[in-house]
Coordinates of C-alpha atoms in Angstrom, one line a residue:
X1 CA 1.0 2.0 -14.9
X2 CA -2.2 0.1 -15.1
X3 CA -5.3 1.1 -13.3
X4 CA -4.7 -1.6 -10.8
X5 CA -2.0 0.2 -9.1
X6 CA -2.1 -2.1 -6.1
X7 CA -1.9 -5.9 -5.7
X8 CA -5.3 -7.3 -4.7
X9 CA -6.2 -10.6 -3.1
X10 CA -5.7 -12.1 -6.6
X11 CA -7.4 -15.4 -5.9
X12 CA -6.2 -18.1 -8.2
X13 CA -4.7 -15.5 -10.4
X14 CA -2.0 -16.6 -12.9
X15 CA 1.3 -15.2 -11.8
X16 CA 3.1 -15.3 -15.1
X17 CA 3.8 -11.6 -14.9
X18 CA 5.0 -11.4 -11.3
X19 CA 8.6 -11.4 -10.3
X20 CA 8.9 -14.5 -8.2
X21 CA 12.1 -14.6 -6.1
X22 CA 14.1 -17.5 -7.4
X23 CA 16.6 -19.6 -5.4
X24 CA 15.4 -18.9 -2.0
X25 CA 15.2 -15.2 -1.2
X26 CA 17.6 -13.9 -3.7
X27 CA 16.0 -12.6 -6.9
X28 CA 18.2 -14.2 -9.5
X29 CA 19.1 -12.0 -12.6
X30 CA 18.4 -14.9 -14.9
X31 CA 15.0 -15.5 -13.6
X32 CA 14.2 -11.8 -13.7
X33 CA 15.5 -11.6 -17.4
X34 CA 13.3 -14.5 -18.3
X35 CA 10.3 -13.1 -16.7
X36 CA 11.0 -9.7 -18.3
X37 CA 11.0 -11.5 -21.7
X38 CA 7.7 -12.9 -20.8
X39 CA 6.3 -9.6 -19.8
X40 CA 7.4 -7.9 -23.1
X41 CA 3.9 -8.8 -24.4
X42 CA 3.1 -5.8 -22.1
X43 CA 5.2 -3.7 -24.4
X44 CA 2.5 -1.1 -24.9
X45 CA 2.4 -0.4 -21.2
X46 CA 6.3 -0.3 -21.0
X47 CA 6.6 2.1 -23.9
X48 CA 5.5 4.8 -21.5
X49 CA 7.9 3.7 -18.7
X50 CA 10.9 3.4 -21.1
X51 CA 10.7 7.2 -21.4
X52 CA 10.6 7.7 -17.7
X53 CA 13.6 8.1 -15.2
X54 CA 13.0 4.7 -13.6
X55 CA 15.2 1.7 -13.3
X56 CA 15.2 -0.1 -16.7
X57 CA 15.2 -3.9 -17.1
X58 CA 18.3 -3.7 -19.5
X59 CA 20.3 -2.1 -16.6
X60 CA 19.6 -5.0 -14.0
X61 CA 22.8 -6.2 -12.5
X62 CA 24.9 -3.3 -13.9
X63 CA 27.0 -2.6 -10.8
X64 CA 28.7 0.5 -12.5
X65 CA 25.5 2.5 -12.2
X66 CA 25.5 4.8 -9.1
X67 CA 22.8 4.7 -6.5
X68 CA 20.7 7.8 -6.1
X69 CA 18.9 10.1 -8.5
X70 CA 18.7 9.0 -12.1
X71 CA 18.1 12.5 -13.4
X72 CA 19.1 15.8 -11.8
X73 CA 16.4 18.2 -10.9
X74 CA 15.3 20.6 -13.5
X75 CA 15.3 24.4 -12.8
X76 CA 11.9 25.2 -11.5
X77 CA 11.5 27.8 -14.2
X78 CA 11.7 25.1 -16.8
X79 CA 9.0 22.9 -15.3
X80 CA 6.0 22.9 -17.5
X81 CA 3.6 25.5 -16.0
X82 CA 0.4 24.5 -17.8
X83 CA -1.4 21.1 -17.2
X84 CA -1.1 18.4 -19.8
X85 CA -3.8 18.2 -22.4
X86 CA -6.6 15.7 -21.9
X87 CA -8.7 14.3 -24.7
X88 CA -11.2 17.0 -25.6
X89 CA -14.3 15.6 -23.7
X90 CA -12.5 15.8 -20.3
X91 CA -11.1 18.5 -18.0
X92 CA -8.9 18.4 -14.9
X93 CA -10.3 19.2 -11.4
X94 CA -8.5 19.5 -8.1
X95 CA -10.2 17.3 -5.4
X96 CA -10.7 19.1 -2.1
X97 CA -10.9 16.2 0.4
X98 CA -12.2 18.6 3.1
X99 CA -15.4 18.9 1.0
X100 CA -18.0 16.3 1.9
X101 CA -19.4 16.5 -1.6
X102 CA -16.1 16.1 -3.3
X103 CA -15.0 13.3 -0.9
X104 CA -18.2 11.5 -1.7
X105 CA -17.6 11.7 -5.5
X106 CA -14.1 10.2 -5.0
X107 CA -15.5 7.6 -2.7
X108 CA -18.1 6.6 -5.3
X109 CA -15.6 6.4 -8.2
X110 CA -13.3 4.3 -6.2
X111 CA -15.9 2.0 -4.8
X112 CA -17.3 1.2 -8.3
X113 CA -14.1 1.2 -10.3
X114 CA -10.9 0.6 -8.2
X115 CA -8.8 -2.5 -7.8
X116 CA -10.5 -5.9 -8.2
X117 CA -9.1 -9.4 -8.0
X118 CA -8.7 -11.4 -11.3
X119 CA -12.0 -13.2 -10.8
X120 CA -14.0 -10.0 -10.2
X121 CA -15.2 -11.3 -6.8
X122 CA -13.8 -8.5 -4.6
X123 CA -13.1 -4.8 -5.0
X124 CA -11.4 -2.5 -2.5
X125 CA -13.8 -0.3 -0.7
X126 CA -11.9 2.6 1.0
X127 CA -14.1 4.5 3.4
X128 CA -14.4 8.3 3.2
X129 CA -12.6 8.6 6.6
X130 CA -9.8 6.4 5.3
X131 CA -9.3 8.5 2.1
X132 CA -9.2 11.7 4.3
X133 CA -6.6 10.1 6.5
X134 CA -4.6 8.7 3.6
X135 CA -4.6 12.0 1.6
X136 CA -4.1 14.7 4.3
X137 CA -0.8 14.0 6.1
X138 CA 1.4 16.8 7.5
X139 CA 2.4 19.2 4.7
X140 CA 0.0 17.6 2.0
X141 CA -0.6 19.5 -1.2
X142 CA -4.1 19.9 -2.3
X143 CA -3.0 20.3 -5.9
X144 CA -1.7 16.6 -5.8
X145 CA -5.3 15.4 -5.5
X146 CA -6.3 15.2 -9.1
X147 CA -9.5 14.3 -10.7
X148 CA -10.8 14.2 -14.3
X149 CA -14.3 15.2 -15.2
X150 CA -16.4 14.9 -18.2
X151 CA -16.9 18.6 -19.4
X152 CA -20.6 18.2 -20.2
X153 CA -21.9 16.2 -17.3
X154 CA -19.2 17.3 -14.7
X155 CA -19.1 13.5 -13.7
X156 CA -15.8 12.5 -11.9
X157 CA -14.4 9.7 -14.1
X158 CA -10.7 9.4 -13.0
X159 CA -8.4 10.1 -10.0
X160 CA -4.8 10.1 -9.0
X161 CA -3.1 11.3 -5.9
X162 CA 0.3 12.1 -4.4
X163 CA 1.2 12.9 -0.8
X164 CA 4.7 14.0 0.5
X165 CA 6.8 11.7 2.5
X166 CA 10.4 11.6 3.7
X167 CA 11.8 8.2 2.7
X168 CA 15.2 7.0 3.6
X169 CA 17.2 4.9 1.0
X170 CA 20.2 3.6 2.8
X171 CA 21.7 6.7 4.5
X172 CA 20.0 9.4 2.4
X173 CA 16.7 10.9 3.4
X174 CA 14.8 12.0 0.2
X175 CA 11.6 14.0 0.1
X176 CA 9.3 12.0 -2.2
X177 CA 5.8 11.9 -3.4
X178 CA 3.8 8.6 -2.6
X179 CA 1.6 8.1 -5.6
X180 CA -1.7 6.2 -5.1
X181 CA -5.3 5.7 -6.0
X182 CA -4.8 5.7 -9.8
X183 CA -8.4 4.9 -10.9
X184 CA -10.1 5.3 -14.3
X185 CA -13.8 4.6 -14.8
X186 CA -14.3 1.1 -16.2
X187 CA -15.9 2.5 -19.4
X188 CA -12.9 4.7 -20.2
X189 CA -10.1 2.2 -19.8
X190 CA -9.3 2.3 -23.6
X191 CA -8.9 6.1 -23.6
X192 CA -5.2 6.1 -22.6
X193 CA -6.0 8.5 -19.7
X194 CA -3.6 6.8 -17.2
X195 CA -0.3 7.9 -18.7
X196 CA -1.5 11.6 -19.0
X197 CA -2.6 11.4 -15.3
X198 CA 0.7 10.0 -14.3
X199 CA 2.5 12.9 -16.3
X200 CA 0.2 15.5 -14.7
X201 CA 0.8 14.4 -11.1
X202 CA 4.5 14.2 -11.9
X203 CA 4.4 17.8 -13.2
X204 CA 2.6 19.0 -10.0
X205 CA 5.1 17.3 -7.8
X206 CA 7.9 18.9 -9.7
X207 CA 6.3 22.3 -9.1
X208 CA 7.0 21.7 -5.4
X209 CA 10.7 21.0 -6.2
X210 CA 10.2 17.4 -5.5
X211 CA 11.9 15.0 -7.9
X212 CA 11.4 11.4 -6.6
X213 CA 8.4 9.3 -5.9
X214 CA 7.4 5.8 -4.4
X215 CA 4.6 3.7 -5.5
X216 CA 3.3 0.0 -5.7
X217 CA 1.5 -1.9 -8.3
X218 CA 0.2 -5.5 -8.6
X219 CA 1.7 -5.6 -12.1
X220 CA 5.3 -5.7 -13.3
X221 CA 6.6 -2.3 -14.7
X222 CA 10.2 -1.2 -15.1
X223 CA 11.7 -2.1 -12.6
X224 CA 10.7 -3.2 -9.0
X225 CA 13.0 -2.4 -6.1
X226 CA 11.4 -5.2 -4.4
X227 CA 8.5 -7.8 -4.7
X228 CA 6.5 -8.8 -1.7
X229 CA 3.9 -11.4 -1.0
X230 CA 0.5 -10.9 0.6
X231 CA -0.3 -13.4 3.4
X232 CA -3.9 -13.8 4.8
X233 CA -4.8 -14.9 8.4
X234 CA -8.4 -16.2 8.6
X235 CA -10.4 -14.6 11.5
X236 CA -13.9 -15.6 10.3
X237 CA -13.2 -18.8 8.2
X238 CA -16.8 -19.7 7.6
X239 CA -17.6 -16.3 6.0
X240 CA -14.3 -16.4 4.0
X241 CA -15.2 -19.8 2.6
X242 CA -18.8 -18.8 1.9
X243 CA -17.8 -15.8 -0.2
X244 CA -15.1 -17.6 -2.1
X245 CA -12.1 -15.7 -0.5
X246 CA -10.7 -19.0 0.7
X247 CA -11.5 -22.7 0.2
X248 CA -11.9 -25.6 2.6
X249 CA -8.6 -27.5 2.8
X250 CA -8.3 -31.1 1.7
X251 CA -9.7 -33.4 4.2
X252 CA -10.9 -30.5 6.4
X253 CA -14.4 -30.0 7.6
X254 CA -15.9 -26.5 8.3
X255 CA -15.9 -27.3 12.1
X256 CA -12.3 -28.4 12.1
X257 CA -11.4 -25.3 10.1
X258 CA -13.2 -23.0 12.5
X259 CA -11.4 -24.7 15.5
X260 CA -8.0 -24.4 13.6
X261 CA -8.3 -20.6 13.4
X262 CA -9.9 -20.0 16.8
X263 CA -8.2 -17.3 18.9
X264 CA -8.2 -16.7 22.7
X265 CA -10.9 -14.3 23.9
X266 CA -8.3 -11.9 25.6
X267 CA -4.9 -10.6 24.9
X268 CA -2.0 -12.2 26.9
X269 CA 0.7 -9.6 27.1
X270 CA 0.7 -7.6 30.4
X271 CA 0.5 -3.9 29.7
X272 CA -1.1 -4.4 26.2
X273 CA -3.2 -1.3 25.5
X274 CA -4.6 1.1 22.9
X275 CA -2.1 3.9 21.9
X276 CA -3.0 7.4 23.2
X277 CA -1.9 10.9 22.2
X278 CA 0.6 11.1 25.1
X279 CA 2.4 8.0 23.6
X280 CA 3.4 9.9 20.4
X281 CA 7.0 10.7 21.5
X282 CA 7.7 7.1 22.9
X283 CA 6.2 5.5 19.8
X284 CA 8.3 7.8 17.6
X285 CA 11.5 6.8 19.3
X286 CA 10.6 3.1 19.1
X287 CA 9.7 3.3 15.5
X288 CA 12.7 5.4 14.3
X289 CA 15.1 3.1 16.1
X290 CA 13.4 0.0 14.6
X291 CA 13.3 1.3 11.0
X292 CA 17.0 2.0 10.9
X293 CA 17.8 -1.6 10.1
X294 CA 16.0 -1.5 6.8
X295 CA 17.4 -0.3 3.4
X296 CA 14.4 1.6 2.5
X297 CA 12.0 3.1 5.2
X298 CA 10.1 6.2 6.1
X299 CA 11.8 8.9 8.1
X300 CA 9.0 9.5 10.6
X301 CA 8.9 12.4 13.0
X302 CA 6.4 13.0 15.8
X303 CA 3.9 14.8 13.5
X304 CA 4.0 11.9 11.1
X305 CA 3.4 9.3 14.0
X306 CA 0.6 11.4 15.4
X307 CA -1.1 11.5 11.9
X308 CA -0.4 8.0 10.7
X309 CA -0.5 5.9 13.9
X310 CA -2.9 7.5 16.5
X311 CA -6.0 5.3 16.5
X312 CA -8.9 6.5 14.3
X313 CA -12.2 4.6 14.5
X314 CA -12.7 2.4 11.4
X315 CA -9.3 3.6 9.9
X316 CA -6.3 2.8 12.0
X317 CA -5.8 0.8 15.2
X318 CA -2.6 0.9 17.2
X319 CA -1.7 -0.8 20.4
X320 CA 1.3 -0.8 22.5
X321 CA 2.9 -2.5 25.5
X322 CA 3.6 -0.5 28.5
X323 CA 5.8 -2.3 31.1
X324 CA 3.6 -2.7 34.4
X325 CA 6.8 -2.1 36.4
X326 CA 8.8 0.7 34.6
X327 CA 5.9 2.2 32.5
X328 CA 8.3 2.2 29.6
X329 CA 6.7 1.7 26.2
X330 CA 8.5 -1.4 24.8
X331 CA 6.4 -2.8 21.9
X332 CA 4.0 -1.5 19.4
X333 CA 1.6 -2.9 16.7
X334 CA -0.8 -1.4 14.2
X335 CA -3.2 -2.3 11.4
X336 CA -5.5 -0.3 9.1
X337 CA -8.9 -1.0 8.0
X338 CA -9.5 -1.7 4.2
X339 CA -12.7 -3.5 3.5
X340 CA -13.6 -5.0 0.1
X341 CA -16.9 -5.1 -1.5
X342 CA -18.0 -8.6 -2.2
X343 CA -19.5 -8.8 -5.7
X344 CA -22.4 -10.9 -6.5
X345 CA -22.9 -12.6 -3.3
X346 CA -26.4 -13.1 -1.9
X347 CA -25.5 -13.2 1.8
X348 CA -22.5 -10.9 2.3
X349 CA -21.7 -7.5 0.8
X350 CA -18.5 -6.5 2.6
X351 CA -15.3 -8.3 3.6
X352 CA -13.8 -6.5 6.7
X353 CA -10.0 -6.8 6.4
X354 CA -7.2 -5.5 8.6
X355 CA -3.8 -4.8 7.1
X356 CA -0.7 -5.0 9.2
X357 CA 1.1 -1.6 9.2
X358 CA 4.1 -0.9 11.5
X359 CA 5.0 -3.3 14.3
X360 CA 8.0 -3.0 16.7
X361 CA 9.0 -5.6 19.3
X362 CA 11.8 -5.0 21.8
X363 CA 10.7 -6.9 24.9
X364 CA 7.6 -8.9 23.8
X365 CA 8.4 -11.6 21.2
X366 CA 7.0 -10.4 17.9
X367 CA 4.9 -13.6 17.5
X368 CA 3.1 -12.9 20.8
X369 CA 2.6 -9.3 20.0
X370 CA 1.1 -10.1 16.6
X371 CA -1.1 -12.8 18.1
X372 CA -2.5 -10.1 20.5
X373 CA -3.1 -8.1 17.4
X374 CA -5.1 -10.9 15.8
X375 CA -7.0 -11.2 19.0
X376 CA -8.1 -7.5 19.0
X377 CA -8.8 -7.7 15.3
X378 CA -11.1 -10.6 15.9
X379 CA -12.8 -8.7 18.8
X380 CA -13.4 -5.9 16.4
X381 CA -15.2 -8.2 13.9
X382 CA -12.6 -8.3 11.2
X383 CA -12.9 -11.3 8.8
X384 CA -9.3 -11.5 7.7
X385 CA -5.9 -10.1 8.8
X386 CA -3.5 -9.5 5.9
X387 CA 0.2 -8.8 6.1
X388 CA 3.1 -8.4 3.6
X389 CA 6.3 -10.3 4.2
X390 CA 8.1 -7.0 4.7
X391 CA 10.3 -6.1 7.6
X392 CA 10.4 -9.0 10.2
X393 CA 6.9 -10.2 9.3
X394 CA 8.2 -13.5 7.8
X395 CA 9.2 -14.6 11.3
X396 CA 5.5 -14.9 12.5
X397 CA 3.5 -15.5 9.4
X398 CA 3.6 -19.4 9.3
X399 CA 3.4 -19.9 12.9
X400 CA 0.4 -17.7 13.3
X401 CA -1.4 -19.6 10.5
X402 CA -1.2 -17.0 7.8
X403 CA -1.5 -18.5 4.4
X404 CA 0.3 -17.0 1.3
X405 CA -2.2 -15.3 -1.1
X406 CA -1.9 -15.0 -4.8
X407 CA -1.4 -11.3 -4.7
X408 CA 2.1 -10.0 -5.2
X409 CA 2.9 -6.3 -4.6
X410 CA 5.8 -4.7 -6.5
X411 CA 7.5 -1.6 -5.0
X412 CA 8.9 1.1 -7.2
X413 CA 11.0 4.3 -6.8
X414 CA 10.7 7.1 -9.5
X415 CA 13.9 8.8 -10.5
X416 CA 15.9 6.9 -7.8
X417 CA 18.2 3.9 -8.4
X418 CA 19.1 1.2 -6.0
X419 CA 22.0 -1.0 -7.0
X420 CA 20.3 -4.2 -6.0
X421 CA 16.8 -5.6 -5.9
X422 CA 15.9 -5.8 -2.2
X423 CA 14.5 -8.8 -0.4
X424 CA 11.2 -8.1 1.1
X425 CA 12.8 -8.3 4.5
X426 CA 15.0 -5.3 3.7
X427 CA 12.0 -3.1 3.1
X428 CA 10.6 -1.1 6.0
X429 CA 7.9 0.7 4.1
X430 CA 4.2 0.0 3.9
X431 CA 2.2 2.1 1.3
X432 CA -1.6 2.2 1.7

């Protein structure tokens, strides 16, 4: 796993190492095999993964392999009790995200060293409130928030995390770790810290008798269960063009572009309002019912919905439609806030981006619901609204003037095999 564990807005990036769906939506085995050959130049990275219980490229298309765990659980007494050895100048630390000081150290490390696009123009800038939200869901383990310090200076130079989640794969609900925020300080990228960190977080997950994991990466590793595309909806086109996030279209002027992306001042759906604590049971029912249709999706209960979807200023926004007549909650939409630092621009330092999260439409057409989401995002001063083509998102992307980005996001399961590569629309899971 490279340090860029997540796809970025890879502007103009070459996509020779991404798994592009061939012949329409189906990922053809031939094209996969060809791209696998091309990515064998990444052999060093894959040497590590070939030793891990993950789907291997050589097994693609082998229908005789069963779905489910690749390796059985080890008896807990046989799980390695001691942490893995780091190179001698470094030591492990457990990151207590309740501590303001610790949270600040993690924030500074990520802000300066986490995922950038290929041109080094943008870098994710997760807020401290976001990190606390992302890393402390119901039942979280503090021991899964792992840092690496320099022994002499005590400086935090690397980080990796896991949080527990129940994820349903077809009809089986599996407790998994969602692995995220793998980050190594830029000056230490050659020290091979990442594989040791991955092994260590895996060991700590095993200590809790959990044997499966889910993660995403912007790079191709053995072997994606699905590959998704990022789409971007311009909300502040002038700023996006000024900072190089997007370009002025052929034969387009700035004023025509601004007009093209202009949104109404107010939402149009009657009963559209912000989600409140008393809505948790209704939203949980709506979401559970909706997510049944996807091959892989989270198994959310009310505690999860309360944590992940109740609005939190500057972190997560959630809106629903309450029928003015029956007061039934019929529809729901949500997006989280993930700004990027703009590197080397005189006029702007931050790009405010909203990321589509979970959306459910039963009575309001999805396209209308999402247009209302765009309107409230614009009211809140977001510059761009991003969405993956997962779930039913493809049905509104083009009509609502989203443009495909260069960033691909590959989804992976650790120690769990699915028989077929999934289309993005079969995936009901959004990882932060």
